Short mmCIF file of C-alpha atoms and ligand atoms in Angstrom, two decimals:
data_model
loop_
_atom_site.label_atom_id
_atom_site.label_comp_id
_atom_site.label_asym_id
_atom_site.label_seq_id
_atom_site.Cartn_x
_atom_site.Cartn_y
_atom_site.Cartn_z
CA MET A 184 -29.30 -41.66 43.47
CA ASP A 185 -31.16 -39.58 46.02
CA ARG A 186 -31.05 -39.76 49.77
CA LEU A 187 -33.88 -38.88 52.08
CA LEU A 188 -33.34 -36.66 55.10
CA VAL A 189 -35.93 -37.23 57.80
CA THR A 190 -36.13 -35.14 60.97
CA GLY A 191 -37.80 -37.11 63.72
CA GLY A 192 -40.18 -36.09 66.45
CA ARG A 193 -43.08 -34.78 64.34
CA ARG A 194 -46.47 -36.29 65.12
CA LEU A 195 -48.27 -37.68 62.03
CA GLU A 196 -51.84 -36.52 61.85
CA GLY A 197 -54.55 -36.31 59.18
CA ALA A 198 -55.82 -38.51 56.36
CA VAL A 199 -53.96 -40.40 53.66
CA ARG A 200 -55.59 -42.11 50.70
CA ILE A 201 -54.28 -45.61 50.18
CA ASN A 202 -53.21 -46.24 46.58
CA GLY A 203 -53.88 -49.38 44.55
CA ALA A 204 -51.94 -52.51 45.51
CA LYS A 205 -48.59 -52.87 43.78
CA ASN A 206 -48.61 -56.65 44.15
CA SER A 207 -52.03 -56.86 42.54
CA ALA A 208 -51.51 -54.32 39.74
CA LEU A 209 -48.33 -56.06 38.51
CA LYS A 210 -50.15 -59.36 38.03
CA LEU A 211 -53.23 -57.77 36.45
CA MET A 212 -50.91 -56.12 33.94
CA ALA A 213 -49.46 -59.54 33.06
CA ALA A 214 -52.97 -61.02 32.82
CA ALA A 215 -53.83 -58.48 30.11
CA LEU A 216 -51.55 -60.53 27.81
CA LEU A 217 -54.17 -63.29 27.71
CA ALA A 218 -56.69 -61.26 25.72
CA GLU A 219 -56.46 -59.41 22.44
CA GLY A 220 -57.63 -55.80 22.64
CA HIS A 221 -57.68 -52.90 25.09
CA THR A 222 -57.54 -53.64 28.82
CA LEU A 223 -58.11 -50.78 31.27
CA ILE A 224 -56.76 -51.08 34.78
CA GLU A 225 -57.73 -48.35 37.24
CA ASN A 226 -56.05 -47.39 40.51
CA VAL A 227 -52.59 -48.56 39.40
CA PRO A 228 -49.94 -47.02 41.68
CA ARG A 229 -47.47 -44.68 39.93
CA ILE A 230 -44.36 -46.42 41.17
CA MET A 231 -41.17 -47.75 39.58
CA ASP A 232 -42.24 -51.40 39.63
CA CYS A 233 -45.44 -50.67 37.67
CA SER A 234 -43.42 -48.63 35.14
CA THR A 235 -41.02 -51.56 34.81
CA MET A 236 -43.91 -53.96 34.19
CA GLY A 237 -45.20 -51.47 31.60
CA GLU A 238 -41.80 -51.69 29.88
CA VAL A 239 -41.99 -55.49 29.97
CA LEU A 240 -45.35 -55.36 28.19
CA GLU A 241 -44.05 -52.82 25.67
CA HIS A 242 -41.03 -55.02 24.98
CA LEU A 243 -43.48 -57.85 24.25
CA GLY A 244 -45.17 -55.59 21.70
CA ALA A 245 -48.16 -54.28 23.68
CA GLY A 246 -49.14 -50.62 23.72
CA VAL A 247 -49.08 -49.07 27.20
CA GLY A 248 -50.59 -45.69 28.05
CA TRP A 249 -51.15 -43.92 31.38
CA ASP A 250 -53.87 -41.45 32.27
CA GLY A 251 -53.20 -40.59 35.91
CA THR A 252 -53.55 -43.93 37.68
CA THR A 253 -55.51 -45.56 34.86
CA LEU A 254 -53.46 -47.81 32.66
CA MET A 255 -54.45 -48.82 29.16
CA ILE A 256 -52.84 -51.93 27.70
CA ASP A 257 -53.31 -52.64 24.00
CA THR A 258 -52.52 -56.21 23.00
CA THR A 259 -53.85 -56.07 19.45
CA GLY A 260 -51.30 -57.01 16.82
CA ARG A 261 -48.35 -59.32 17.00
CA LEU A 262 -46.80 -59.93 20.40
CA GLY A 263 -43.34 -61.28 21.17
CA ILE A 264 -42.50 -63.86 23.83
CA GLU A 265 -39.22 -62.58 25.26
CA THR A 266 -38.56 -60.59 28.44
CA PRO A 267 -34.98 -59.29 28.57
CA TYR A 268 -32.55 -59.33 31.49
CA GLU A 269 -32.37 -55.52 31.84
CA LEU A 270 -36.07 -55.54 32.84
CA VAL A 271 -36.27 -58.79 34.84
CA ARG A 272 -33.17 -57.75 36.78
CA LYS A 273 -34.94 -54.55 37.89
CA MET A 274 -37.95 -56.48 39.10
CA ARG A 275 -38.14 -60.21 39.60
CA ALA A 276 -41.96 -60.16 39.53
CA SER A 277 -41.58 -59.78 35.73
CA ILE A 278 -41.49 -63.58 35.62
CA VAL A 279 -45.29 -63.63 36.04
CA VAL A 280 -45.53 -63.09 32.29
CA LEU A 281 -44.44 -66.74 31.89
CA GLY A 282 -47.91 -68.10 32.73
CA PRO A 283 -49.98 -65.90 30.40
CA LEU A 284 -47.41 -66.24 27.55
CA LEU A 285 -47.48 -70.03 27.84
CA ALA A 286 -51.28 -69.97 27.90
CA ARG A 287 -51.58 -67.74 24.85
CA PHE A 288 -48.60 -68.73 22.69
CA GLY A 289 -47.33 -72.02 24.14
CA ARG A 290 -43.88 -70.42 24.38
CA ALA A 291 -41.98 -67.91 26.49
CA ARG A 292 -38.38 -66.79 26.87
CA VAL A 293 -37.64 -65.00 30.12
CA ALA A 294 -34.33 -63.92 31.65
CA MET A 295 -33.69 -65.33 35.12
CA PRO A 296 -34.67 -62.83 37.81
CA GLY A 297 -32.82 -60.46 40.12
CA GLY A 298 -34.95 -58.05 42.17
CA CYS A 299 -35.26 -57.46 45.91
CA ASN A 300 -32.28 -58.42 47.98
CA ILE A 301 -34.17 -60.55 50.51
CA GLY A 302 -32.72 -64.01 50.41
CA SER A 303 -32.66 -66.58 47.69
CA ARG A 304 -36.01 -66.22 45.98
CA LYS A 305 -36.47 -69.24 43.83
CA ILE A 306 -38.91 -70.03 41.04
CA ASP A 307 -38.79 -73.84 41.25
CA LEU A 308 -42.45 -74.04 42.32
CA HIS A 309 -43.54 -72.00 39.29
CA LEU A 310 -41.56 -74.29 36.98
CA LYS A 311 -42.73 -77.54 38.61
CA GLY A 312 -46.30 -76.39 38.10
CA PHE A 313 -45.76 -75.59 34.42
CA GLU A 314 -43.96 -78.92 33.97
CA ARG A 315 -46.97 -80.78 35.34
CA MET A 316 -48.98 -79.00 32.67
CA GLY A 317 -46.68 -80.29 29.94
CA ALA A 318 -44.19 -77.42 29.58
CA ARG A 319 -40.51 -78.22 28.90
CA PHE A 320 -37.61 -75.92 29.74
CA THR A 321 -34.16 -75.19 28.49
CA TYR A 322 -31.81 -72.81 30.25
CA GLU A 323 -29.12 -71.07 28.23
CA HIS A 324 -27.18 -67.81 28.39
CA GLY A 325 -29.18 -66.63 31.42
CA TYR A 326 -32.51 -67.18 29.72
CA LEU A 327 -35.19 -69.72 30.49
CA GLU A 328 -37.01 -70.94 27.42
CA ALA A 329 -40.35 -72.61 28.04
CA ILE A 330 -42.27 -74.55 25.42
CA ALA A 331 -45.69 -76.14 25.78
CA PRO A 332 -47.22 -77.01 22.40
CA VAL A 333 -50.22 -78.31 24.37
CA LEU A 334 -50.74 -76.95 27.84
CA GLN A 335 -52.73 -79.57 29.72
CA GLY A 336 -54.68 -79.05 32.95
CA ALA A 337 -53.08 -80.88 35.90
CA MET A 338 -53.21 -81.55 39.62
CA ILE A 339 -50.56 -79.30 41.20
CA SER A 340 -49.73 -79.38 44.87
CA LEU A 341 -47.42 -76.56 45.98
CA ASP A 342 -44.77 -77.38 48.63
CA PHE A 343 -45.28 -73.85 50.00
CA PRO A 344 -48.18 -71.45 49.31
CA SER A 345 -46.03 -69.22 47.10
CA VAL A 346 -47.82 -66.08 45.95
CA GLY A 347 -45.96 -65.82 42.63
CA ALA A 348 -46.22 -69.55 41.82
CA THR A 349 -49.97 -69.57 42.54
CA GLU A 350 -50.48 -66.54 40.27
CA ASN A 351 -48.23 -67.74 37.47
CA ILE A 352 -49.78 -71.23 37.43
CA LEU A 353 -53.28 -69.72 37.64
CA MET A 354 -52.63 -67.55 34.58
CA ALA A 355 -51.34 -70.57 32.63
CA ALA A 356 -54.16 -72.85 33.79
CA VAL A 357 -56.97 -70.54 32.65
CA GLY A 358 -55.73 -71.10 29.08
CA ALA A 359 -54.85 -74.81 29.41
CA ARG A 360 -56.88 -77.78 28.14
CA GLY A 361 -59.13 -79.23 30.81
CA ARG A 362 -59.11 -78.92 34.58
CA THR A 363 -56.29 -77.75 36.85
CA ILE A 364 -56.39 -78.01 40.61
CA ILE A 365 -53.85 -76.00 42.65
CA GLU A 366 -53.52 -77.43 46.16
CA ASN A 367 -51.86 -75.49 49.00
CA ALA A 368 -52.46 -72.32 46.97
CA ALA A 369 -51.60 -68.91 48.42
CA ARG A 370 -54.66 -67.00 49.69
CA GLU A 371 -53.47 -63.38 49.53
CA PRO A 372 -56.12 -60.76 48.63
CA GLU A 373 -54.04 -59.94 45.53
CA ILE A 374 -54.66 -63.49 44.27
CA GLN A 375 -58.40 -63.01 44.71
CA ASP A 376 -58.13 -59.73 42.79
CA LEU A 377 -56.30 -61.54 39.97
CA ALA A 378 -58.86 -64.36 39.92
CA ASN A 379 -61.69 -61.79 39.78
CA VAL A 380 -60.15 -60.11 36.76
CA LEU A 381 -59.50 -63.43 35.03
CA VAL A 382 -63.14 -64.45 35.58
CA GLU A 383 -64.28 -61.09 34.16
CA MET A 384 -62.07 -61.88 31.14
CA GLY A 385 -63.81 -65.24 30.63
CA ALA A 386 -61.88 -67.71 32.81
CA LYS A 387 -63.59 -70.35 34.93
CA ILE A 388 -62.11 -70.34 38.43
CA GLU A 389 -63.43 -71.57 41.75
CA GLY A 390 -61.90 -71.37 45.19
CA ALA A 391 -59.56 -68.36 44.79
CA GLY A 392 -58.85 -67.09 48.30
CA THR A 393 -58.88 -70.66 49.67
CA THR A 394 -56.13 -73.27 49.67
CA THR A 395 -57.63 -75.17 46.71
CA ILE A 396 -58.21 -73.40 43.41
CA GLU A 397 -59.99 -75.20 40.57
CA ILE A 398 -59.67 -73.92 37.03
CA GLU A 399 -61.41 -75.09 33.88
CA GLY A 400 -59.37 -73.99 30.89
CA THR A 401 -60.76 -71.94 28.02
CA ASP A 402 -59.29 -70.04 25.10
CA ALA A 403 -61.72 -67.15 24.81
CA PHE A 404 -60.55 -64.12 26.77
CA GLU A 405 -61.98 -60.63 26.49
CA PRO A 406 -60.16 -57.50 27.59
CA VAL A 407 -61.87 -55.84 30.56
CA ARG A 408 -61.88 -52.78 32.78
CA HIS A 409 -60.95 -53.41 36.42
CA ARG A 410 -60.07 -51.41 39.53
CA VAL A 411 -57.11 -52.60 41.63
CA ILE A 412 -57.75 -53.28 45.33
CA PRO A 413 -56.16 -50.90 47.88
CA ASP A 414 -52.60 -51.66 48.95
CA ARG A 415 -52.74 -53.33 52.37
CA ILE A 416 -48.95 -53.07 52.79
CA ALA A 417 -48.98 -49.31 52.11
CA ALA A 418 -51.89 -48.99 54.58
CA GLY A 419 -49.97 -50.99 57.20
CA THR A 420 -46.86 -48.88 56.62
CA PHE A 421 -48.72 -45.59 57.21
CA ALA A 422 -50.46 -47.09 60.26
CA ILE A 423 -47.14 -48.15 61.80
CA ALA A 424 -45.57 -44.77 60.93
CA ALA A 425 -48.42 -42.98 62.74
CA CYS A 426 -47.96 -45.22 65.79
CA MET A 427 -44.20 -44.54 65.78
CA THR A 428 -44.82 -40.81 66.12
CA GLY A 429 -47.58 -41.00 68.73
CA GLY A 430 -49.90 -39.73 66.00
CA GLU A 431 -53.24 -40.65 64.47
CA VAL A 432 -54.12 -41.11 60.81
CA LEU A 433 -57.16 -42.05 58.77
CA LEU A 434 -56.20 -44.61 56.13
CA GLU A 435 -58.74 -43.74 53.46
CA ASP A 436 -59.95 -46.66 51.32
CA ALA A 437 -57.98 -49.23 53.37
CA ARG A 438 -59.79 -52.57 53.61
CA PRO A 439 -60.16 -53.74 57.25
CA ASP A 440 -60.78 -57.32 56.08
CA HIS A 441 -57.31 -57.39 54.47
CA LEU A 442 -55.56 -56.07 57.58
CA GLU A 443 -57.12 -57.98 60.46
CA LEU A 444 -53.99 -59.45 62.03
CA VAL A 445 -51.96 -56.29 61.44
CA MET A 446 -54.55 -54.19 63.24
CA ASP A 447 -54.81 -56.80 66.05
CA LYS A 448 -51.05 -56.61 66.58
CA LEU A 449 -51.07 -52.80 66.58
CA GLN A 450 -53.87 -52.87 69.16
CA GLU A 451 -51.81 -55.29 71.26
CA ALA A 452 -49.04 -52.69 71.04
CA GLY A 453 -51.43 -50.12 72.51
CA ALA A 454 -52.88 -48.54 69.35
CA THR A 455 -56.50 -47.57 68.93
CA VAL A 456 -58.04 -48.82 65.70
CA GLU A 457 -61.43 -47.68 64.50
CA VAL A 458 -63.09 -48.83 61.31
CA GLU A 459 -64.97 -45.93 59.73
CA ASP A 460 -67.05 -45.64 56.58
CA GLY A 461 -64.18 -44.39 54.43
CA GLY A 462 -61.33 -46.40 55.93
CA ILE A 463 -59.49 -47.20 59.15
CA ARG A 464 -58.36 -44.71 61.82
CA VAL A 465 -55.21 -45.73 63.69
CA GLY A 466 -53.42 -43.90 66.47
CA LEU A 467 -51.17 -44.55 69.42
CA ALA A 468 -50.43 -42.27 72.36
CA GLY A 469 -47.04 -42.65 74.04
CA ARG A 470 -44.63 -45.53 73.64
CA PRO A 471 -45.82 -48.80 72.09
CA LEU A 472 -45.95 -51.97 74.17
CA ALA A 473 -43.82 -54.98 73.28
CA VAL A 474 -45.55 -57.53 71.03
CA ASP A 475 -44.45 -60.90 69.64
CA PHE A 476 -45.33 -61.60 66.04
CA VAL A 477 -44.75 -64.28 63.44
CA THR A 478 -44.84 -63.75 59.68
CA LEU A 479 -46.81 -66.28 57.68
CA PRO A 480 -48.59 -66.50 54.33
CA TYR A 481 -51.97 -64.71 54.35
CA PRO A 482 -54.01 -64.49 56.54
CA GLY A 483 -50.90 -64.49 58.76
CA PHE A 484 -48.88 -61.36 59.56
CA PRO A 485 -47.39 -60.16 56.23
CA THR A 486 -43.65 -60.48 55.79
CA ASP A 487 -43.83 -57.20 53.85
CA LEU A 488 -44.65 -55.39 57.14
CA GLN A 489 -42.08 -57.22 59.26
CA PRO A 490 -39.28 -54.60 58.95
CA GLN A 491 -41.67 -51.69 59.65
CA MET A 492 -43.09 -53.49 62.73
CA MET A 493 -39.56 -54.20 63.98
CA ALA A 494 -38.75 -50.49 63.68
CA LEU A 495 -41.80 -49.64 65.81
CA LEU A 496 -41.03 -52.30 68.41
CA SER A 497 -37.45 -51.08 68.73
CA VAL A 498 -38.87 -48.27 70.91
CA ALA A 499 -41.47 -50.41 72.73
CA ARG A 500 -41.76 -50.85 76.48
CA GLY A 501 -40.38 -54.37 76.98
CA THR A 502 -38.95 -57.12 74.80
CA SER A 503 -40.61 -58.41 71.63
CA ILE A 504 -39.84 -61.49 69.56
CA ALA A 505 -40.30 -61.41 65.79
CA THR A 506 -40.19 -64.63 63.78
CA GLU A 507 -39.76 -64.51 60.00
CA ASN A 508 -41.15 -67.60 58.29
CA VAL A 509 -41.53 -66.51 54.67
CA PHE A 510 -38.08 -65.34 53.54
CA GLU A 511 -34.70 -66.78 54.51
CA SER A 512 -32.79 -63.57 55.12
CA ARG A 513 -35.12 -60.76 55.81
CA PHE A 514 -33.27 -59.43 58.84
CA MET A 515 -30.41 -57.81 56.95
CA PHE A 516 -31.82 -54.34 57.63
CA VAL A 517 -31.42 -54.95 61.39
CA ASP A 518 -27.80 -53.77 61.24
CA GLU A 519 -29.06 -50.45 59.86
CA LEU A 520 -31.63 -50.14 62.68
CA LYS A 521 -28.90 -50.91 65.21
CA ARG A 522 -26.95 -47.94 63.88
CA MET A 523 -29.82 -45.84 65.21
CA GLY A 524 -29.59 -47.38 68.67
CA ALA A 525 -32.03 -50.28 68.31
CA ASP A 526 -31.22 -53.25 70.54
CA ILE A 527 -31.96 -56.28 68.37
CA ARG A 528 -30.39 -59.72 68.43
CA THR A 529 -31.14 -62.13 65.59
CA GLU A 530 -30.72 -65.87 65.60
CA GLY A 531 -31.82 -67.77 62.52
CA HIS A 532 -35.32 -66.64 61.75
CA HIS A 533 -35.97 -65.12 65.18
CA ALA A 534 -35.23 -61.59 66.35
CA VAL A 535 -35.29 -60.43 69.96
CA ILE A 536 -36.05 -56.72 70.16
CA ARG A 537 -35.38 -55.00 73.48
CA GLY A 538 -37.26 -51.75 73.34
CA ALA A 539 -35.03 -48.67 73.69
CA GLU A 540 -36.39 -45.42 75.09
CA TRP A 541 -35.47 -43.60 71.91
CA LEU A 542 -33.60 -43.99 68.64
CA SER A 543 -31.01 -41.50 67.46
CA SER A 544 -30.44 -40.28 63.94
CA ALA A 545 -27.62 -41.80 61.88
CA PRO A 546 -26.67 -42.24 58.24
CA VAL A 547 -28.38 -45.48 57.15
CA ARG A 548 -29.25 -47.33 53.94
CA ALA A 549 -32.51 -48.53 52.46
CA LEU A 550 -31.69 -52.14 51.55
CA ASP A 551 -34.95 -52.97 49.79
CA ILE A 552 -38.49 -51.60 49.49
CA ARG A 553 -39.79 -52.58 52.91
CA ALA A 554 -36.46 -52.29 54.73
CA GLY A 555 -36.33 -48.73 53.37
CA ALA A 556 -39.82 -48.05 54.71
CA ALA A 557 -38.65 -49.36 58.09
CA MET A 558 -35.74 -46.91 58.10
CA ILE A 559 -38.12 -44.04 57.37
CA ILE A 560 -40.35 -45.13 60.25
CA ALA A 561 -37.36 -45.39 62.59
CA ALA A 562 -36.23 -41.94 61.47
CA LEU A 563 -39.69 -40.44 62.11
CA GLY A 564 -39.38 -41.55 65.73
CA ALA A 565 -35.69 -40.70 66.23
CA ASP A 566 -34.13 -37.52 67.52
CA GLY A 567 -32.27 -35.44 64.96
CA THR A 568 -32.06 -35.84 61.19
CA THR A 569 -31.51 -39.29 59.71
CA GLU A 570 -29.97 -39.60 56.24
CA ILE A 571 -31.34 -42.58 54.33
CA SER A 572 -29.35 -43.44 51.22
CA ASP A 573 -30.37 -45.76 48.34
CA ILE A 574 -33.89 -44.40 48.73
CA HIS A 575 -34.67 -45.47 45.14
CA HIS A 576 -35.54 -48.91 46.57
CA VAL A 577 -38.48 -47.34 48.41
CA ASP A 578 -39.68 -45.64 45.21
CA ARG A 579 -40.11 -49.08 43.64
CA GLY A 580 -43.05 -49.77 45.91
CA TYR A 581 -44.46 -46.61 47.49
CA GLN A 582 -46.34 -43.94 45.58
CA ASP A 583 -45.46 -40.34 46.52
CA LEU A 584 -44.28 -41.44 49.93
CA ASP A 585 -42.38 -38.21 50.73
CA SER A 586 -45.21 -35.85 49.86
CA ARG A 587 -47.83 -37.96 51.58
CA LEU A 588 -45.77 -38.19 54.78
CA ALA A 589 -45.11 -34.45 54.57
CA ALA A 590 -48.87 -33.82 54.23
CA LEU A 591 -49.32 -35.73 57.49
CA GLY A 592 -46.79 -33.47 59.21
CA ALA A 593 -43.46 -35.26 58.73
CA GLU A 594 -40.36 -33.18 58.15
CA LEU A 595 -38.35 -34.64 55.29
CA ARG A 596 -36.57 -33.70 52.11
CA ARG A 597 -34.65 -35.33 49.27
CA GLU A 598 -31.14 -34.49 48.24
CA PRO A 599 -28.82 -35.94 45.65
CA ALA A 600 -26.50 -38.49 47.24
CA VAL A 601 -23.09 -37.23 48.29
CA PRO A 602 -20.36 -39.47 46.80
CA ILE A 603 -18.32 -41.25 49.47
CA PRO A 604 -14.62 -40.34 48.99
CA ALA A 605 -12.43 -43.31 48.01
C1 UD1 B 1131 -44.80 -61.88 46.71
C2 UD1 B 1131 -44.78 -60.38 46.85
C3 UD1 B 1131 -43.82 -59.98 47.96
C4 UD1 B 1131 -44.16 -60.71 49.25
C5 UD1 B 1131 -44.26 -62.21 49.01
C6 UD1 B 1131 -44.75 -62.97 50.24
C7 UD1 B 1131 -45.20 -59.59 44.63
C8 UD1 B 1131 -44.67 -58.87 43.45
N1 UD1 B 1131 -44.33 -59.78 45.62
O1 UD1 B 1131 -43.48 -62.28 46.32
O2 UD1 B 1131 -43.91 -58.57 48.15
O3 UD1 B 1131 -43.15 -60.48 50.20
O4 UD1 B 1131 -45.18 -62.47 47.93
O5 UD1 B 1131 -45.95 -62.48 50.68
O6 UD1 B 1131 -46.36 -59.94 44.69
N2 UD1 B 1131 -40.29 -69.84 46.97
C9 UD1 B 1131 -39.64 -70.97 46.56
N3 UD1 B 1131 -39.83 -71.41 45.28
C10 UD1 B 1131 -40.66 -70.76 44.43
C11 UD1 B 1131 -41.33 -69.61 44.85
C12 UD1 B 1131 -41.13 -69.17 46.14
O7 UD1 B 1131 -38.88 -71.58 47.32
O8 UD1 B 1131 -40.80 -71.21 43.28
C13 UD1 B 1131 -40.06 -69.33 48.33
C14 UD1 B 1131 -39.35 -67.97 48.30
O9 UD1 B 1131 -37.96 -68.12 48.21
C15 UD1 B 1131 -39.80 -67.36 49.60
C16 UD1 B 1131 -41.21 -67.94 49.79
O10 UD1 B 1131 -41.30 -69.06 48.94
O11 UD1 B 1131 -38.98 -67.80 50.65
C17 UD1 B 1131 -42.32 -66.97 49.49
O12 UD1 B 1131 -42.22 -66.53 48.16
P1 UD1 B 1131 -43.50 -66.09 47.29
O13 UD1 B 1131 -44.74 -66.26 48.09
O14 UD1 B 1131 -43.39 -66.78 45.99
O15 UD1 B 1131 -43.22 -64.57 47.11
P2 UD1 B 1131 -43.23 -63.73 45.77
O16 UD1 B 1131 -44.37 -64.15 44.91
O17 UD1 B 1131 -41.86 -63.75 45.20
#
């Protein structure tokens, strides 16, 4: 287990190319299970989570081959229906294979998920949706077994616009009999990317990207070639990191239409944001200004940028209020930020951040992917060298983060973790 040593006070400057979106690529990989043949997915980030999803597909019997960031998935031949605990426990998003497996085989056996440590992340909405479509479940020995001899289109109204439930139900519905309508669907750009690929494969979908998605089931899917959209969370992370250091970066390939509220909030904090032909240029001179923000499903402020934004605001002029509406306990990393001198008080799903003039280096932990990114951002703006342990969490979601930050001027290096004496 490595730790990352980050020496603060270096201004980030230059250009960084934004890789393909993790949260899109993972679902496109699952969607490949619907068709028989060779699917090619381009611009897949080379990160742990995508490797884990590759292992899930291999375990199901698919062939998986990488050429740089192009992924080839071969689903010819006999496929299995089981996803084991050792893979689902590494990444809870593995459960998105449920939908395509039910659509193609009418059966699936998936271990119950583990994954990111950010509150109780349930899958009841996924299961309710499948149940409406005629699936039945048994739960035994840590495995969920789903059976749907006939998957029937249905009217499904989600209690909350869950990203995973919308995607899982969508991938089942494209292969169900008749029409499915998903009401209160999530509208994230990654869902639109998934719907686009499904349509290219032969599905009939209308309304993806709105709150009502209509699907007419079919059983003829062709493998396709598709390029993953750029990762808006990676783009936001680099933008916030640049602002933390009083720097300026060009986020090459970033999509301004996917980042509107994030860029608005950074501008409110004093950043300059310019949309250029090849991407978005973001910079901030001096200390940020305090900003209130509220996380919400897309197009609201993304919960996946909440920790990074909190790190930035911990050195703002004035007091900011952050409200987390998507996950129950996504403030756990605050204790780590406080170790660096941040003045943050949390109450329920609100956090009051009194901007400090500076942060100081300290040994801290990366608690999950985005909390780890927040610690790196805090460290980039702190005096001295911060040691961030459990950095493997960050590697789950960020491609080549160390080398790309270093190319922008950050001073950082990895070292094997030093065991803590008993
Ligand atoms: C996805 C993203 C994650 C992001 C999140 C919200 C992937 C791989 N992960 O996660 O990075 O933070 O969207 O934008 O794409 N919920 C239920 N029951 C369910 C499903 C969800 O109660 O059946 C709750 C969750 O506990 C959570 C909220 O709904 O509080 C949002 O979850 P959801 O939108 O499903 O997130 P994920 O798809 O897990």
